[in-house]
């Protein structure tokens, strides 16, 4: 319930939906920079390792090749690797051209292969099959030229068996990269979909809470409408006396004028409360001094109507302002209704403690029913929202907690002395 009450201030805004294959949400600058740095470092280190291993194997396989050919192969391999590393950070600016270029380079250059593989995975996350097909074709073309036709910078070609095996392994790695990229893209879309659904749920809950609060404010405004009508009827009655009773002596006329004056002042206070209740949540207003509605004195009969409810009042109820008393009565009434709904047949205790000039505290505690819930699944827990709205309308607070098998609602209302 505390989470339910806190939802009003979250200001949650749903994230607009993204089309399938769209890039994941923007990250902070530091995260983007670090992401590029570790990819570059990983490609550099792994590419250097592959270059050393590949060059060593090339020396063994091409023992008859001249030093010029070996040196040319090494220089070309390193040059293509550096180009691949330079293009890697720009893979999102021109995905398809960079993926095709690095796909062609990845088959020829061991140093460029890790960076080209990362670009292959990256473009596969977009799940656009034309782009994936073009990139895979570039990879397979370069692998075929190297392994089948021996175009590896004029080194001696491999034997047919070794070449076919190398081509098969390369193709498996290429399709594995595609599978990894597509899987990452699917996961991103799923996460985005779940995030969007969660935001929609939050927005819907916020709308339901706002509707419940508006409904509660409307009910309070209706109560104050009755109060205001009562005041105005008194004013009309006594002003009518002043108009038609010409036989009143000075003392009676002065008393009647005083009654009209006091009642008018109280009616203005009631009107301020009505307008305050109808304002947007969070606005404060000054409560009036009195109101002919259920008061704290009526709580005793309300509690005694519940067979298993007990009441303890440690406060001078006669000194409590009528507005505070009326809201206290409604709060206790709602708490008893919730207890009867969620924990039927369980004992309920109502403690009312307060001091004039400080605050009035209402504590309603009920034992939980076996397997019971503290929130009504059918009603959405809006009774508790109404309690919180009433408390906030007077500048008070409301809290709900469940501990040691008991459900406790604690409401604190200000207790003005005048």
Coordinates of C-alpha atoms in Angstrom, one line a residue:
X1 CA 0.0 0.0 0.0
X2 CA 2.9 2.4 0.7
X3 CA 3.9 1.9 -2.9
X4 CA 0.4 2.7 -4.0
X5 CA 0.3 5.9 -2.1
X6 CA 3.8 6.9 -3.3
X7 CA 2.8 6.4 -7.0
X8 CA 1.2 9.8 -7.1
X9 CA 4.6 11.6 -7.1
X10 CA 6.5 9.4 -9.5
X11 CA 5.6 11.3 -12.5
X12 CA 6.2 8.2 -14.6
X13 CA 6.0 8.7 -18.3
X14 CA 5.8 5.7 -20.7
X15 CA 8.6 5.2 -23.2
X16 CA 7.3 5.5 -26.8
X17 CA 7.4 2.2 -28.7
X18 CA 10.3 1.5 -31.0
X19 CA 10.0 -0.4 -34.3
X20 CA 11.5 -3.8 -34.5
X21 CA 15.2 -3.7 -35.4
X22 CA 15.6 -0.1 -34.1
X23 CA 18.7 0.7 -32.1
X24 CA 18.6 0.2 -28.4
X25 CA 17.9 3.4 -26.2
X26 CA 20.7 5.9 -26.1
X27 CA 23.1 5.5 -23.3
X28 CA 25.2 8.0 -21.4
X29 CA 28.3 9.4 -23.0
X30 CA 30.6 7.6 -20.6
X31 CA 28.9 4.2 -21.3
X32 CA 29.2 4.7 -25.1
X33 CA 32.8 5.7 -24.9
X34 CA 33.7 2.8 -22.7
X35 CA 31.8 0.4 -25.0
X36 CA 33.8 1.5 -28.0
X37 CA 37.1 1.4 -26.0
X38 CA 36.7 -2.1 -24.8
X39 CA 35.7 -3.3 -28.3
X40 CA 38.7 -1.7 -29.8
X41 CA 41.0 -3.1 -27.2
X42 CA 39.5 -6.6 -27.6
X43 CA 39.8 -6.5 -31.4
X44 CA 43.3 -5.2 -31.2
X45 CA 44.6 -7.8 -28.8
X46 CA 42.7 -10.7 -30.4
X47 CA 43.7 -9.6 -33.9
X48 CA 47.4 -9.4 -32.8
X49 CA 47.2 -12.9 -31.4
X50 CA 45.6 -14.2 -34.6
X51 CA 48.2 -12.4 -36.7
X52 CA 51.1 -14.0 -34.8
X53 CA 49.6 -17.5 -35.1
X54 CA 48.6 -17.1 -38.7
X55 CA 52.0 -15.7 -39.7
X56 CA 53.8 -18.5 -38.0
X57 CA 51.6 -21.1 -39.8
X58 CA 52.2 -19.2 -43.1
X59 CA 56.0 -19.4 -42.6
X60 CA 55.8 -23.2 -42.1
X61 CA 53.4 -23.7 -45.0
X62 CA 55.2 -21.4 -47.3
X63 CA 58.8 -22.3 -46.6
X64 CA 59.7 -21.9 -50.3
X65 CA 58.3 -18.3 -50.4
X66 CA 60.7 -15.4 -50.4
X67 CA 61.2 -13.0 -47.5
X68 CA 59.7 -10.3 -49.8
X69 CA 56.5 -12.2 -50.1
X70 CA 56.3 -13.0 -46.4
X71 CA 57.0 -9.4 -45.5
X72 CA 54.5 -8.1 -48.0
X73 CA 51.9 -10.4 -46.6
X74 CA 52.6 -9.2 -43.0
X75 CA 52.5 -5.5 -44.0
X76 CA 49.2 -5.9 -45.9
X77 CA 47.6 -7.9 -43.1
X78 CA 48.6 -5.3 -40.5
X79 CA 47.4 -2.4 -42.8
X80 CA 44.0 -4.1 -43.3
X81 CA 43.7 -4.7 -39.6
X82 CA 44.4 -1.0 -38.8
X83 CA 41.8 0.0 -41.4
X84 CA 39.3 -2.4 -39.7
X85 CA 40.0 -0.9 -36.3
X86 CA 39.6 2.6 -37.6
X87 CA 36.2 1.8 -39.1
X88 CA 34.9 -0.1 -36.1
X89 CA 33.6 2.9 -34.1
X90 CA 31.7 4.2 -37.2
X91 CA 29.8 0.9 -37.8
X92 CA 26.5 2.6 -36.8
X93 CA 26.9 5.6 -39.2
X94 CA 27.2 3.4 -42.3
X95 CA 26.3 -0.1 -41.2
X96 CA 26.1 -1.9 -44.6
X97 CA 29.2 -0.4 -46.4
X98 CA 31.4 -0.9 -43.4
X99 CA 30.1 -4.4 -42.8
X100 CA 30.8 -5.4 -46.4
X101 CA 34.3 -3.8 -46.5
X102 CA 35.3 -5.5 -43.2
X103 CA 33.7 -8.8 -44.4
X104 CA 36.0 -8.8 -47.4
X105 CA 38.9 -7.8 -45.2
X106 CA 38.2 -10.4 -42.6
X107 CA 38.8 -13.3 -44.9
X108 CA 42.2 -12.0 -46.0
X109 CA 43.5 -10.4 -42.8
X110 CA 43.9 -12.2 -39.5
X111 CA 44.5 -8.9 -37.8
X112 CA 41.2 -7.5 -39.2
X113 CA 39.1 -10.6 -38.5
X114 CA 38.0 -9.8 -34.9
X115 CA 36.9 -6.3 -35.8
X116 CA 35.1 -7.6 -38.8
X117 CA 33.4 -10.3 -36.7
X118 CA 32.2 -7.6 -34.2
X119 CA 30.7 -5.6 -37.1
X120 CA 29.0 -8.8 -38.5
X121 CA 27.4 -9.3 -35.1
X122 CA 26.4 -5.6 -34.8
X123 CA 24.7 -5.5 -38.2
X124 CA 22.9 -8.8 -37.5
X125 CA 21.3 -7.2 -34.4
X126 CA 19.3 -5.0 -36.8
X127 CA 17.7 -8.2 -38.3
X128 CA 17.5 -6.8 -41.8
X129 CA 18.1 -9.8 -43.9
X130 CA 19.3 -7.9 -47.0
X131 CA 22.2 -6.4 -45.0
X132 CA 22.9 -9.7 -43.3
X133 CA 23.0 -11.4 -46.7
X134 CA 25.3 -8.9 -48.2
X135 CA 27.7 -9.1 -45.3
X136 CA 27.7 -12.9 -45.3
X137 CA 28.3 -12.9 -49.0
X138 CA 31.3 -10.6 -48.5
X139 CA 32.7 -13.0 -45.9
X140 CA 32.2 -16.1 -47.9
X141 CA 33.7 -14.5 -51.0
X142 CA 36.9 -13.5 -49.2
X143 CA 37.2 -16.9 -47.5
X144 CA 36.7 -18.7 -50.9
X145 CA 39.3 -16.5 -52.6
X146 CA 41.8 -17.2 -49.9
X147 CA 41.2 -20.9 -49.2
X148 CA 40.1 -22.3 -52.5
X149 CA 42.1 -20.1 -55.0
X150 CA 45.0 -19.4 -52.6
X151 CA 44.9 -15.6 -53.1
X152 CA 46.6 -14.8 -49.8
X153 CA 49.0 -12.2 -50.9
X154 CA 50.9 -14.6 -53.3
X155 CA 51.7 -17.2 -50.6
X156 CA 51.6 -20.9 -51.6
X157 CA 48.0 -22.2 -51.7
X158 CA 46.8 -24.7 -49.2
X159 CA 46.0 -28.3 -50.1
X160 CA 42.5 -28.9 -51.3
X161 CA 41.5 -30.8 -48.2
X162 CA 42.9 -28.2 -45.8
X163 CA 41.4 -25.4 -47.8
X164 CA 37.9 -27.0 -47.8
X165 CA 38.1 -27.6 -44.1
X166 CA 39.2 -24.0 -43.4
X167 CA 36.4 -22.7 -45.6
X168 CA 33.9 -24.8 -43.7
X169 CA 35.2 -23.6 -40.3
X170 CA 35.1 -20.0 -41.5
X171 CA 31.5 -20.4 -42.8
X172 CA 30.4 -21.9 -39.5
X173 CA 32.0 -18.9 -37.6
X174 CA 30.3 -16.4 -39.9
X175 CA 26.8 -18.0 -39.4
X176 CA 27.5 -18.2 -35.7
X177 CA 28.1 -14.5 -35.7
X178 CA 24.9 -13.9 -37.5
X179 CA 23.0 -16.1 -35.0
X180 CA 24.6 -14.2 -32.1
X181 CA 23.6 -10.9 -33.5
X182 CA 20.0 -11.9 -34.3
X183 CA 19.7 -13.3 -30.8
X184 CA 21.0 -10.0 -29.3
X185 CA 18.5 -8.1 -31.5
X186 CA 15.6 -10.3 -30.4
X187 CA 16.6 -9.8 -26.7
X188 CA 16.8 -6.0 -27.1
X189 CA 13.3 -6.0 -28.7
X190 CA 11.9 -8.2 -25.9
X191 CA 13.4 -5.9 -23.2
X192 CA 12.1 -2.8 -24.9
X193 CA 8.7 -4.4 -25.2
X194 CA 8.7 -5.4 -21.5
X195 CA 9.8 -1.9 -20.6
X196 CA 7.0 -0.4 -22.6
X197 CA 4.5 -2.7 -21.1
X198 CA 5.7 -1.8 -17.6
X199 CA 5.5 1.9 -18.4
X200 CA 2.0 1.4 -19.7
X201 CA 1.0 -0.5 -16.5
X202 CA 2.5 2.4 -14.4
X203 CA 0.6 5.0 -16.4
X204 CA -2.7 3.0 -16.2
X205 CA -2.2 2.7 -12.4
X206 CA -1.5 6.4 -12.1
X207 CA -4.7 7.1 -14.0
X208 CA -6.7 4.8 -11.8
X209 CA -5.2 6.5 -8.7
X210 CA -5.9 9.9 -10.1
X211 CA -9.5 8.9 -10.8
X212 CA -9.9 7.5 -7.3
X213 CA -8.5 10.7 -5.7
X214 CA -10.8 12.8 -7.9
X215 CA -13.7 10.7 -6.9
X216 CA -12.8 11.1 -3.2
X217 CA -12.4 14.8 -3.6
X218 CA -15.8 14.9 -5.2
X219 CA -17.3 13.1 -2.3
X220 CA -15.7 15.5 0.2
X221 CA -16.9 18.4 -1.9
X222 CA -20.4 17.0 -1.7
X223 CA -20.2 16.8 2.0
X224 CA -19.0 20.4 2.1
X225 CA -21.9 21.4 -0.2
X226 CA -24.3 20.2 2.4
X227 CA -22.4 22.1 5.1
X228 CA -22.4 25.3 3.0
X229 CA -26.1 24.8 2.3
X230 CA -26.7 24.6 6.0
X231 CA -24.8 27.8 6.6
X232 CA -26.6 29.7 3.9
X233 CA -30.0 28.5 5.1
X234 CA -29.2 29.9 8.6
X235 CA -28.1 33.2 7.0
X236 CA -31.3 33.4 5.0
X237 CA -33.5 32.6 8.0
X238 CA -31.9 35.2 10.3
X239 CA -31.7 37.8 7.6
X240 CA -35.4 37.2 7.0
X241 CA -36.0 37.8 10.7
X242 CA -34.2 41.1 10.4
X243 CA -36.3 42.1 7.4
X244 CA -39.7 41.1 8.6
X245 CA -39.5 41.4 12.4
X246 CA -39.7 45.1 12.9
X247 CA -40.8 44.6 16.5
X248 CA -37.3 43.3 17.6
X249 CA -35.6 45.3 20.3
X250 CA -32.0 46.5 20.0
X251 CA -30.6 43.5 21.9
X252 CA -32.4 40.9 19.8
X253 CA -31.5 42.7 16.6
X254 CA -27.8 42.8 17.7
X255 CA -27.9 39.1 18.5
X256 CA -29.4 38.3 15.2
X257 CA -26.9 40.4 13.3
X258 CA -24.1 38.7 15.2
X259 CA -25.5 35.3 14.2
X260 CA -25.6 36.3 10.6
X261 CA -22.1 37.7 10.8
X262 CA -20.6 34.5 12.4
X263 CA -22.5 32.2 10.1
X264 CA -21.4 34.1 7.1
X265 CA -17.8 33.9 8.3
X266 CA -18.1 30.1 8.7
X267 CA -19.8 29.8 5.3
X268 CA -16.8 31.5 3.7
X269 CA -14.5 29.0 5.5
X270 CA -16.6 26.2 4.2
X271 CA -16.5 27.6 0.7
X272 CA -12.7 27.8 0.9
X273 CA -12.6 24.2 1.8
X274 CA -14.8 23.2 -1.1
X275 CA -12.6 25.1 -3.5
X276 CA -9.5 23.6 -1.9
X277 CA -10.7 20.1 -2.2
X278 CA -11.5 20.6 -5.9
X279 CA -8.0 22.0 -6.6
X280 CA -5.3 19.8 -8.1
X281 CA -3.6 17.3 -5.7
X282 CA -0.9 18.8 -3.6
X283 CA -2.5 22.3 -3.2
X284 CA -3.1 23.3 0.4
X285 CA -6.1 25.1 1.8
X286 CA -7.3 26.4 5.2
X287 CA -9.9 24.2 6.8
X288 CA -13.0 25.8 8.3
X289 CA -13.7 25.9 12.0
X290 CA -17.0 23.9 12.2
X291 CA -19.3 21.7 10.1
X292 CA -22.6 20.0 11.0
X293 CA -21.5 16.6 9.8
X294 CA -20.5 13.3 11.6
X295 CA -17.9 14.2 14.2
X296 CA -15.5 12.3 16.5
X297 CA -18.3 12.0 19.1
X298 CA -20.1 9.7 16.7
X299 CA -17.1 7.3 16.3
X300 CA -18.2 5.5 19.5
X301 CA -21.5 4.4 18.0
X302 CA -19.7 3.5 14.8
X303 CA -17.2 1.3 16.5
X304 CA -19.7 -0.3 18.8
X305 CA -21.7 -1.4 15.8
X306 CA -18.8 -3.8 15.0
X307 CA -19.1 -6.9 17.2
X308 CA -15.3 -7.4 17.5
X309 CA -14.2 -3.8 17.5
X310 CA -12.9 -1.9 20.6
X311 CA -12.3 1.9 20.9
X312 CA -9.9 3.8 23.1
X313 CA -10.0 7.6 23.0
X314 CA -7.4 9.7 24.7
X315 CA -8.4 13.2 23.6
X316 CA -10.8 15.9 24.6
X317 CA -13.3 15.3 21.8
X318 CA -15.3 18.5 22.6
X319 CA -12.3 20.6 21.7
X320 CA -11.7 19.0 18.3
X321 CA -12.6 21.2 15.3
X322 CA -15.6 19.9 13.5
X323 CA -13.7 19.5 10.2
X324 CA -11.1 17.4 11.8
X325 CA -13.7 15.4 13.6
X326 CA -15.7 14.8 10.5
X327 CA -12.6 13.6 8.6
X328 CA -11.6 11.5 11.5
X329 CA -15.0 9.9 11.5
X330 CA -14.9 9.1 7.8
X331 CA -11.4 7.7 8.2
X332 CA -12.4 5.3 11.0
X333 CA -15.4 4.4 9.0
X334 CA -13.3 3.5 6.0
X335 CA -10.8 1.5 8.1
X336 CA -13.6 -0.5 9.7
X337 CA -15.0 -1.2 6.2
X338 CA -11.7 -2.4 5.0
X339 CA -11.2 -4.6 8.0
X340 CA -14.7 -6.1 7.6
X341 CA -13.9 -6.7 3.9
X342 CA -10.4 -8.1 4.1
X343 CA -10.4 -9.7 7.6
X344 CA -14.0 -10.7 8.4
X345 CA -14.4 -12.1 11.9
X346 CA -11.1 -10.7 13.2
X347 CA -10.7 -8.3 16.1
X348 CA -10.2 -4.6 15.4
X349 CA -8.8 -2.0 17.8
X350 CA -9.3 1.8 17.3
X351 CA -7.0 4.1 19.2
X352 CA -7.5 7.9 19.0
X353 CA -4.9 10.0 20.7
X354 CA -4.4 13.7 20.4
X355 CA -3.6 17.0 22.0
X356 CA -5.1 20.4 21.1
X357 CA -2.7 22.6 19.2
X358 CA -0.7 19.6 18.1
X359 CA -2.2 16.6 16.3
X360 CA -4.8 13.9 16.3
X361 CA -3.6 10.4 15.7
X362 CA -5.9 7.6 14.6
X363 CA -4.5 4.0 14.8
X364 CA -6.7 1.2 13.5
X365 CA -5.3 -2.3 13.8
X366 CA -6.8 -5.5 12.8
X367 CA -5.6 -9.1 12.8
X368 CA -5.1 -10.6 9.3
X369 CA -7.4 -13.4 8.3
X370 CA -5.6 -16.6 7.4
X371 CA -4.6 -16.3 3.7
X372 CA -6.1 -12.8 3.7
X373 CA -4.8 -9.8 1.7
X374 CA -4.4 -6.2 2.8
X375 CA -5.5 -4.9 -0.6
X376 CA -8.8 -5.5 -2.3
X377 CA -8.1 -7.1 -5.6
X378 CA -11.5 -6.1 -7.0
X379 CA -11.5 -2.5 -5.7
X380 CA -7.9 -1.7 -6.3
X381 CA -7.2 -0.5 -2.7
X382 CA -8.9 2.8 -3.4
X383 CA -10.4 2.9 0.1
X384 CA -6.9 3.4 1.4
X385 CA -6.3 6.0 -1.3
X386 CA -9.4 7.9 0.0
X387 CA -8.0 7.8 3.5
X388 CA -4.7 9.2 2.3
X389 CA -6.6 11.9 0.3
X390 CA -8.6 12.9 3.3
X391 CA -5.5 13.2 5.5
X392 CA -3.6 15.2 2.8
X393 CA -6.6 17.5 2.4
X394 CA -6.1 18.7 6.0
X395 CA -2.3 18.7 5.7
X396 CA -1.9 15.4 7.6
X397 CA -0.3 12.1 6.7
X398 CA -1.4 8.4 6.4
X399 CA 0.6 5.3 6.5
X400 CA -0.1 1.6 6.2
X401 CA 2.0 -1.4 7.3
X402 CA 1.6 -5.1 7.8
X403 CA 3.7 -6.7 10.5
X404 CA 3.5 -9.8 12.7
X405 CA 0.1 -10.8 11.3
X406 CA -1.6 -7.4 11.9
X407 CA -2.6 -4.7 9.5
X408 CA -2.2 -1.2 10.9
X409 CA -3.4 2.1 9.4
X410 CA -2.0 5.2 11.1
X411 CA -3.4 8.6 10.3
X412 CA -2.2 11.9 11.8
X413 CA -4.3 15.0 11.4
X414 CA -3.4 18.6 12.5
X415 CA -5.4 19.8 15.5
X416 CA -5.6 23.6 15.3
X417 CA -6.7 25.4 18.4
X418 CA -8.8 28.0 16.6

